[in-house]
Amino acid sequence: MTLREIVEKLQLTVTTGAGLLDREVKGGYVSDLMSDVMANAGEGALWVTLQIHQNIVAVAVMKSLAGIVLINGRVPEPETVQKAEAEGIPILVTDMPAFELAGRLFALGVSGG
Amino acid sequence: MGENGDISLRVLLADLHIHTCLSPCATLDMTPCKIVKAALKKRLDIIGITDHNSAENTAAVMAAARGTGLTVIPGMEITTSEEVHIIGLFEDIDGALAMQTLVYDRLQPGENDEDLFGMQVVANEFDEVEGMNTRLLIGATRMHIDQVIDGIHHMKGLAVAAHIDREAFSVLGQLGFIPEYLNLDALEISRRMTLGQGRRLFSHIEGFPFITSSDAHDLEDIGTRPTAFRMAGSELPELGYALKGTGGRGIEY
């Protein structure tokens, strides 16, 4: 499934990486600890988090993640937006809490990884 | 000089949270001599050198400050397993390096990616590059917050919760509140606000002294929000007494 399909089906707001939505999502990972994501997230995963600090972009690049979804309507810090645009990391935003978003992603066929 | 002895107190200006070029997120200008020069220019009496999960540049900054009147406290900003930043300040280089060994043995595995996180330059007292630290210093240790604090105290150091007013990497951001059992010596307010504003904002937190520091990542930041301590000398035990308010010592502003 592509990022674009997920964005459309779950009505996510695209904050950065609007040109990168054809990217394949190979799985999902939910965590708010950077070290946990660095250690355990799979390549091509869509990362669901409440962290808005610019380090999320570096972690996403490091792990070749498909993109990041910020939950609960959280807005990335300006530095985070800047870095995400420079590094080519899509950041999506939703008002949904993490639990609901993960459940809906799973229902769409995105599995953990 | 004893804890309650006959002492003459004076006010000393301290910025206890400064990064060097060893921290991947700091600028390469943060070399030992330049840091000392900037600290003297800001009329600081004491600085703490606190790189992420490493104390490898502390000896160089201490050497660069020799004879200048500036006291350099060797320290480290340790990332706990909960991703809380705790500053450890030590009496001497041996204490800092002992803590570093503890941290290195428990640091998240992996190598630093310079393009992503920045360079980790080990410098000497003449601002020359000694080499690169290849560890993933930006990562977390496997030590829980209480283990980190215990470790710092075991090395006779002081443990300060860093930038509690920030959401990222702060004890309040990661844990929601400060558990009573945490044996912290002080709570640090970032340079975004004054000590008074910080005390008002966190007036619900009792039992800990508050300090402010710059958390400098480049030269201009050094000394932007120092804490003035009333103390009898610039050594670490004196700082501990000042935090506790022992024998007339204390925090001026």
Short mmCIF file of C-alpha atoms in Angstrom, two decimals:
data_model
loop_
_atom_site.label_atom_id
_atom_site.label_comp_id
_atom_site.label_asym_id
_atom_site.label_seq_id
_atom_site.Cartn_x
_atom_site.Cartn_y
_atom_site.Cartn_z
CA MET A 1 0.00 0.00 0.00
CA THR A 2 1.27 3.48 -0.82
CA LEU A 3 1.38 6.47 1.47
CA ARG A 4 -1.10 8.19 -0.83
CA GLU A 5 -3.73 5.49 -0.33
CA ILE A 6 -3.29 5.70 3.45
CA VAL A 7 -3.47 9.50 3.42
CA GLU A 8 -6.70 9.38 1.40
CA LYS A 9 -8.39 6.56 3.31
CA LEU A 10 -7.57 7.91 6.76
CA GLN A 11 -7.76 11.60 5.77
CA LEU A 12 -4.31 12.47 7.09
CA THR A 13 -2.91 15.96 6.67
CA VAL A 14 0.30 16.06 4.65
CA THR A 15 2.73 18.46 6.34
CA THR A 16 5.92 17.57 4.47
CA GLY A 17 6.87 15.29 1.57
CA ALA A 18 3.78 15.90 -0.57
CA GLY A 19 5.80 14.73 -3.59
CA LEU A 20 6.79 11.44 -1.97
CA LEU A 21 3.40 9.84 -1.47
CA ASP A 22 3.95 7.07 -4.02
CA ARG A 23 6.30 5.50 -1.49
CA GLU A 24 5.40 1.94 -0.49
CA VAL A 25 4.51 1.36 3.17
CA LYS A 26 5.90 -2.01 4.22
CA GLY A 27 4.62 -2.04 7.78
CA GLY A 28 3.81 0.07 10.79
CA TYR A 29 5.58 0.89 14.03
CA VAL A 30 4.23 2.79 17.05
CA SER A 31 6.68 4.23 19.57
CA ASP A 32 7.59 7.48 21.27
CA LEU A 33 11.13 6.46 22.18
CA MET A 34 13.71 7.29 19.51
CA SER A 35 16.10 4.61 20.78
CA ASP A 36 13.34 2.00 20.49
CA VAL A 37 12.60 3.01 16.89
CA MET A 38 16.32 2.98 16.05
CA ALA A 39 16.59 -0.52 17.46
CA ASN A 40 13.36 -2.13 16.31
CA ALA A 41 11.50 -0.40 13.45
CA GLY A 42 11.62 -2.15 10.09
CA GLU A 43 12.74 -0.60 6.82
CA GLY A 44 9.87 1.04 4.95
CA ALA A 45 7.65 1.21 8.03
CA LEU A 46 5.24 4.04 8.74
CA TRP A 47 6.10 5.39 12.19
CA VAL A 48 3.29 6.56 14.46
CA THR A 49 4.46 8.87 17.26
CA LEU A 50 3.67 11.94 19.35
CA GLN A 51 7.27 13.19 19.25
CA ILE A 52 7.65 16.40 17.25
CA HIS A 53 11.35 17.09 17.86
CA GLN A 54 13.63 17.26 14.81
CA ASN A 55 15.42 14.07 15.87
CA ILE A 56 12.46 12.07 14.53
CA VAL A 57 13.58 13.00 11.00
CA ALA A 58 17.14 11.77 11.57
CA VAL A 59 15.81 8.52 13.00
CA ALA A 60 13.44 8.10 10.04
CA VAL A 61 16.30 8.62 7.57
CA MET A 62 18.56 6.28 9.51
CA LYS A 63 15.97 3.50 9.44
CA SER A 64 14.73 4.24 5.86
CA LEU A 65 11.18 4.64 7.11
CA ALA A 66 8.34 5.38 4.68
CA GLY A 67 7.15 8.32 6.74
CA ILE A 68 5.98 9.60 10.11
CA VAL A 69 2.44 10.15 11.37
CA LEU A 70 1.96 12.54 14.29
CA ILE A 71 -1.12 11.73 16.35
CA ASN A 72 -3.51 13.80 18.49
CA GLY A 73 -3.22 16.75 16.11
CA ARG A 74 0.34 17.45 17.14
CA VAL A 75 2.27 19.86 14.96
CA PRO A 76 5.96 19.32 14.12
CA GLU A 77 8.44 21.95 15.34
CA PRO A 78 9.60 24.37 12.59
CA GLU A 79 13.09 22.81 12.61
CA THR A 80 11.48 19.39 12.17
CA VAL A 81 9.56 20.58 9.11
CA GLN A 82 12.71 22.11 7.63
CA LYS A 83 14.75 18.98 8.19
CA ALA A 84 12.02 16.69 6.85
CA GLU A 85 11.78 18.70 3.63
CA ALA A 86 15.57 18.62 3.25
CA GLU A 87 15.84 14.89 3.96
CA GLY A 88 12.75 13.81 2.04
CA ILE A 89 10.72 12.43 4.92
CA PRO A 90 6.92 12.70 4.68
CA ILE A 91 5.29 13.91 7.91
CA LEU A 92 1.56 13.32 8.17
CA VAL A 93 -0.72 14.61 10.89
CA THR A 94 -3.98 13.27 12.29
CA ASP A 95 -6.33 14.21 15.13
CA MET A 96 -6.72 10.51 15.94
CA PRO A 97 -4.96 9.10 19.00
CA ALA A 98 -2.28 6.46 18.37
CA PHE A 99 -4.49 3.51 19.32
CA GLU A 100 -7.20 4.36 16.84
CA LEU A 101 -4.75 5.19 14.07
CA ALA A 102 -2.84 1.93 14.53
CA GLY A 103 -6.10 -0.02 14.51
CA ARG A 104 -7.27 1.64 11.31
CA LEU A 105 -3.89 1.10 9.65
CA PHE A 106 -4.02 -2.56 10.62
CA ALA A 107 -7.52 -2.85 9.22
CA LEU A 108 -6.20 -1.46 5.92
CA GLY A 109 -3.68 -4.30 5.79
CA VAL A 110 -0.63 -2.59 7.25
CA SER A 111 0.96 -5.02 9.67
CA GLY A 112 3.58 -4.49 12.35
CA GLY A 113 7.19 -4.29 11.31
CA MET B 1 37.25 23.92 54.79
CA GLY B 2 34.41 22.14 56.54
CA GLU B 3 30.74 22.15 55.76
CA ASN B 4 29.92 24.42 58.67
CA GLY B 5 33.33 25.92 59.36
CA ASP B 6 34.38 29.53 59.47
CA ILE B 7 33.86 30.51 55.87
CA SER B 8 33.77 33.58 53.73
CA LEU B 9 31.10 33.38 51.10
CA ARG B 10 31.09 35.04 47.70
CA VAL B 11 28.82 35.00 44.68
CA LEU B 12 30.05 32.94 41.75
CA LEU B 13 28.46 32.79 38.32
CA ALA B 14 28.09 29.30 36.87
CA ASP B 15 26.89 27.89 33.55
CA LEU B 16 26.79 24.19 34.27
CA HIS B 17 25.50 22.80 30.97
CA ILE B 18 27.77 23.37 27.96
CA HIS B 19 28.41 21.06 25.02
CA THR B 20 31.65 20.81 23.05
CA CYS B 21 32.37 19.76 19.47
CA LEU B 22 32.17 16.18 20.76
CA SER B 23 28.37 16.41 20.89
CA PRO B 24 27.01 15.63 17.42
CA CYS B 25 24.48 18.46 17.68
CA ALA B 26 27.00 21.14 18.75
CA THR B 27 28.90 23.35 16.32
CA LEU B 28 32.53 22.61 15.47
CA ASP B 29 33.42 26.00 16.98
CA MET B 30 32.85 24.55 20.44
CA THR B 31 36.52 23.76 21.00
CA PRO B 32 38.23 23.87 24.41
CA CYS B 33 40.09 27.20 24.01
CA LYS B 34 37.15 28.96 22.36
CA ILE B 35 34.76 27.77 25.08
CA VAL B 36 37.10 29.04 27.82
CA LYS B 37 37.49 32.37 26.04
CA ALA B 38 33.73 32.79 25.61
CA ALA B 39 33.12 31.87 29.27
CA LEU B 40 35.67 34.43 30.49
CA LYS B 41 34.16 37.07 28.24
CA LYS B 42 30.79 36.44 29.90
CA ARG B 43 32.51 36.73 33.32
CA LEU B 44 31.60 33.21 34.34
CA ASP B 45 33.44 31.71 37.30
CA ILE B 46 32.43 28.10 36.77
CA ILE B 47 31.41 26.09 33.70
CA GLY B 48 30.25 22.51 33.42
CA ILE B 49 31.23 20.54 30.33
CA THR B 50 28.40 18.15 29.57
CA ASP B 51 28.54 16.31 26.26
CA HIS B 52 26.03 13.62 25.36
CA ASN B 53 27.00 10.32 26.99
CA SER B 54 30.72 11.16 26.95
CA ALA B 55 33.31 13.04 28.99
CA GLU B 56 36.12 12.70 26.47
CA ASN B 57 36.59 16.44 25.96
CA THR B 58 36.37 17.50 29.60
CA ALA B 59 40.09 17.09 30.39
CA ALA B 60 41.00 19.26 27.38
CA VAL B 61 38.70 22.08 28.49
CA MET B 62 40.05 21.84 32.06
CA ALA B 63 43.59 22.08 30.68
CA ALA B 64 42.66 25.01 28.42
CA ALA B 65 41.31 26.88 31.45
CA ARG B 66 44.34 26.33 33.65
CA GLY B 67 45.66 29.62 35.02
CA THR B 68 42.69 31.66 33.81
CA GLY B 69 40.70 31.60 37.07
CA LEU B 70 37.83 29.76 35.40
CA THR B 71 36.80 26.54 37.11
CA VAL B 72 35.79 23.74 34.74
CA ILE B 73 33.64 20.97 36.18
CA PRO B 74 33.88 17.73 34.21
CA GLY B 75 30.45 16.36 33.45
CA MET B 76 28.22 14.48 31.09
CA GLU B 77 24.63 14.70 29.84
CA ILE B 78 23.41 11.14 30.07
CA THR B 79 20.41 9.81 28.15
CA THR B 80 18.51 7.34 30.33
CA SER B 81 16.57 4.40 28.92
CA GLU B 82 13.41 6.53 29.24
CA GLU B 83 15.20 9.15 27.10
CA VAL B 84 15.45 11.62 29.94
CA HIS B 85 18.56 13.80 29.97
CA ILE B 86 20.37 13.79 33.31
CA ILE B 87 23.44 15.96 33.85
CA GLY B 88 26.20 14.45 35.94
CA LEU B 89 28.78 16.85 37.42
CA PHE B 90 31.91 15.38 38.98
CA GLU B 91 34.63 16.42 41.41
CA ASP B 92 37.45 15.46 39.10
CA ILE B 93 38.27 13.83 35.81
CA ASP B 94 38.52 10.38 37.41
CA GLY B 95 34.90 10.53 38.56
CA ALA B 96 33.75 11.69 35.12
CA LEU B 97 35.69 8.97 33.34
CA ALA B 98 34.43 6.29 35.73
CA MET B 99 30.88 7.38 34.89
CA GLN B 100 31.81 7.37 31.20
CA THR B 101 32.90 3.73 31.48
CA LEU B 102 29.57 2.85 33.08
CA VAL B 103 27.72 4.68 30.30
CA TYR B 104 29.81 3.32 27.39
CA ASP B 105 29.25 -0.25 28.60
CA ARG B 106 25.51 0.35 28.43
CA LEU B 107 25.22 2.66 25.43
CA GLN B 108 22.91 1.72 22.58
CA PRO B 109 25.04 -0.12 20.00
CA GLY B 110 25.76 1.41 16.59
CA GLU B 111 28.06 3.97 15.03
CA ASN B 112 27.46 7.69 14.67
CA ASP B 113 26.32 8.80 11.22
CA GLU B 114 28.04 12.17 10.73
CA ASP B 115 25.74 13.21 7.89
CA LEU B 116 22.62 12.62 9.97
CA PHE B 117 23.64 13.59 13.48
CA GLY B 118 26.86 15.62 13.09
CA MET B 119 30.56 15.13 13.83
CA GLN B 120 31.86 13.96 17.22
CA VAL B 121 35.26 15.60 17.47
CA VAL B 122 37.67 14.73 20.27
CA ALA B 123 39.90 17.80 20.74
CA ASN B 124 42.94 18.61 22.84
CA GLU B 125 43.64 21.71 24.93
CA PHE B 126 45.18 23.47 21.90
CA ASP B 127 41.98 23.06 19.85
CA GLU B 128 43.60 20.39 17.71
CA VAL B 129 41.58 17.41 16.50
CA GLU B 130 42.66 14.25 18.26
CA GLY B 131 40.18 12.05 16.47
CA MET B 132 36.53 11.19 16.04
CA ASN B 133 34.40 9.37 18.56
CA THR B 134 32.50 6.76 16.53
CA ARG B 135 29.99 5.73 19.20
CA LEU B 136 26.28 6.48 18.81
CA LEU B 137 26.42 9.23 21.44
CA ILE B 138 22.99 10.55 20.42
CA GLY B 139 21.45 7.19 21.44
CA ALA B 140 20.18 6.12 24.84
CA THR B 141 21.82 4.03 27.53
CA ARG B 142 20.21 0.91 28.96
CA MET B 143 20.24 2.51 32.42
CA HIS B 144 16.99 3.60 34.03
CA ILE B 145 16.83 7.14 35.38
CA ASP B 146 17.33 6.02 38.99
CA GLN B 147 20.30 3.86 37.96
CA VAL B 148 21.89 6.84 36.23
CA ILE B 149 21.37 9.05 39.30
CA ASP B 150 22.73 6.32 41.60
CA GLY B 151 25.72 5.89 39.29
CA ILE B 152 26.48 9.62 39.39
CA HIS B 153 26.24 9.65 43.19
CA HIS B 154 28.41 6.55 43.42
CA MET B 155 31.10 8.55 41.57
CA LYS B 156 30.56 11.39 44.10
CA GLY B 157 28.86 13.54 41.50
CA LEU B 158 25.77 15.75 41.44
CA ALA B 159 22.75 14.75 39.35
CA VAL B 160 20.64 17.46 37.69
CA ALA B 161 17.50 16.86 35.62
CA ALA B 162 18.13 18.81 32.40
CA HIS B 163 15.76 21.41 30.86
CA ILE B 164 12.61 20.28 32.66
CA ASP B 165 10.61 22.99 30.87
CA ARG B 166 11.19 21.33 27.51
CA GLU B 167 9.07 18.46 26.26
CA ALA B 168 11.81 16.51 24.51
CA PHE B 169 14.27 14.53 26.63
CA SER B 170 13.09 16.02 29.93
CA VAL B 171 11.96 14.17 33.04
CA LEU B 172 8.54 15.84 32.89
CA GLY B 173 8.16 15.24 29.14
CA GLN B 174 9.10 11.57 29.31
CA LEU B 175 7.77 10.54 32.72
CA GLY B 176 4.95 13.07 33.21
CA PHE B 177 6.01 14.01 36.74
CA ILE B 178 9.02 13.67 38.97
CA PRO B 179 8.78 10.50 41.06
CA GLU B 180 9.46 11.28 44.72
CA TYR B 181 12.10 8.61 45.07
CA LEU B 182 14.38 10.25 42.51
CA ASN B 183 17.42 11.49 44.35
CA LEU B 184 18.04 14.50 42.11
CA ASP B 185 20.29 17.28 43.39
CA ALA B 186 18.67 20.00 41.25
CA LEU B 187 16.25 20.69 38.42
CA GLU B 188 17.45 22.75 35.47
CA ILE B 189 15.34 25.36 33.68
CA SER B 190 16.40 26.00 30.08
CA ARG B 191 17.53 29.41 28.88
CA ARG B 192 14.07 30.06 27.45
CA MET B 193 13.02 31.56 30.78
CA THR B 194 14.43 33.11 33.91
CA LEU B 195 14.90 31.23 37.15
CA GLY B 196 11.98 33.18 38.65
CA GLN B 197 9.67 32.30 35.77
CA GLY B 198 10.74 28.67 36.03
CA ARG B 199 10.09 28.56 39.76
CA ARG B 200 6.63 30.03 39.26
CA LEU B 201 5.79 27.67 36.39
CA PHE B 202 6.89 24.65 38.42
CA SER B 203 5.79 25.86 41.85
CA HIS B 204 3.92 22.55 42.30
CA ILE B 205 7.24 20.72 42.38
CA GLU B 206 8.63 20.77 45.88
CA GLY B 207 11.81 19.60 47.46
CA PHE B 208 14.30 20.32 44.69
CA PRO B 209 16.47 23.40 44.08
CA PHE B 210 16.18 25.02 40.64
CA ILE B 211 19.05 26.27 38.50
CA THR B 212 19.27 27.70 34.99
CA SER B 213 21.94 26.98 32.38
CA SER B 214 22.53 27.75 28.74
CA ASP B 215 22.71 24.19 27.31
CA ALA B 216 25.06 25.91 24.86
CA HIS B 217 25.56 24.22 21.52
CA ASP B 218 27.40 27.17 20.03
CA LEU B 219 29.68 29.88 21.36
CA GLU B 220 27.13 32.71 21.50
CA ASP B 221 24.91 30.64 23.82
CA ILE B 222 27.54 30.30 26.55
CA GLY B 223 26.56 32.21 29.70
CA THR B 224 23.18 33.30 28.34
CA ARG B 225 21.36 32.11 31.48
CA PRO B 226 23.85 31.39 34.27
CA THR B 227 23.02 30.68 37.90
CA ALA B 228 24.67 32.77 40.63
CA PHE B 229 25.64 30.68 43.64
CA ARG B 230 26.65 31.99 47.05
CA MET B 231 29.48 29.71 48.05
CA ALA B 232 32.90 29.48 49.67
CA GLY B 233 34.82 28.11 46.70
CA SER B 234 34.31 26.89 43.18
CA GLU B 235 34.80 23.16 43.78
CA LEU B 236 32.02 20.64 43.27
CA PRO B 237 31.37 19.90 46.99
CA GLU B 238 30.76 23.64 47.49
CA LEU B 239 28.24 23.52 44.67
CA GLY B 240 26.53 20.66 46.48
CA TYR B 241 26.38 22.70 49.69
CA ALA B 242 24.99 25.68 47.79
CA LEU B 243 22.22 23.54 46.27
CA LYS B 244 21.32 22.31 49.76
CA GLY B 245 21.65 25.78 51.30
CA THR B 246 24.20 24.59 53.85
CA GLY B 247 25.96 27.12 56.11
CA GLY B 248 24.57 30.25 54.49
CA ARG B 249 25.35 29.10 50.97
CA GLY B 250 22.63 29.15 48.37
CA ILE B 251 21.33 30.20 44.99
CA GLU B 252 21.33 33.99 44.52
CA TYR B 253 19.46 34.13 41.18
#
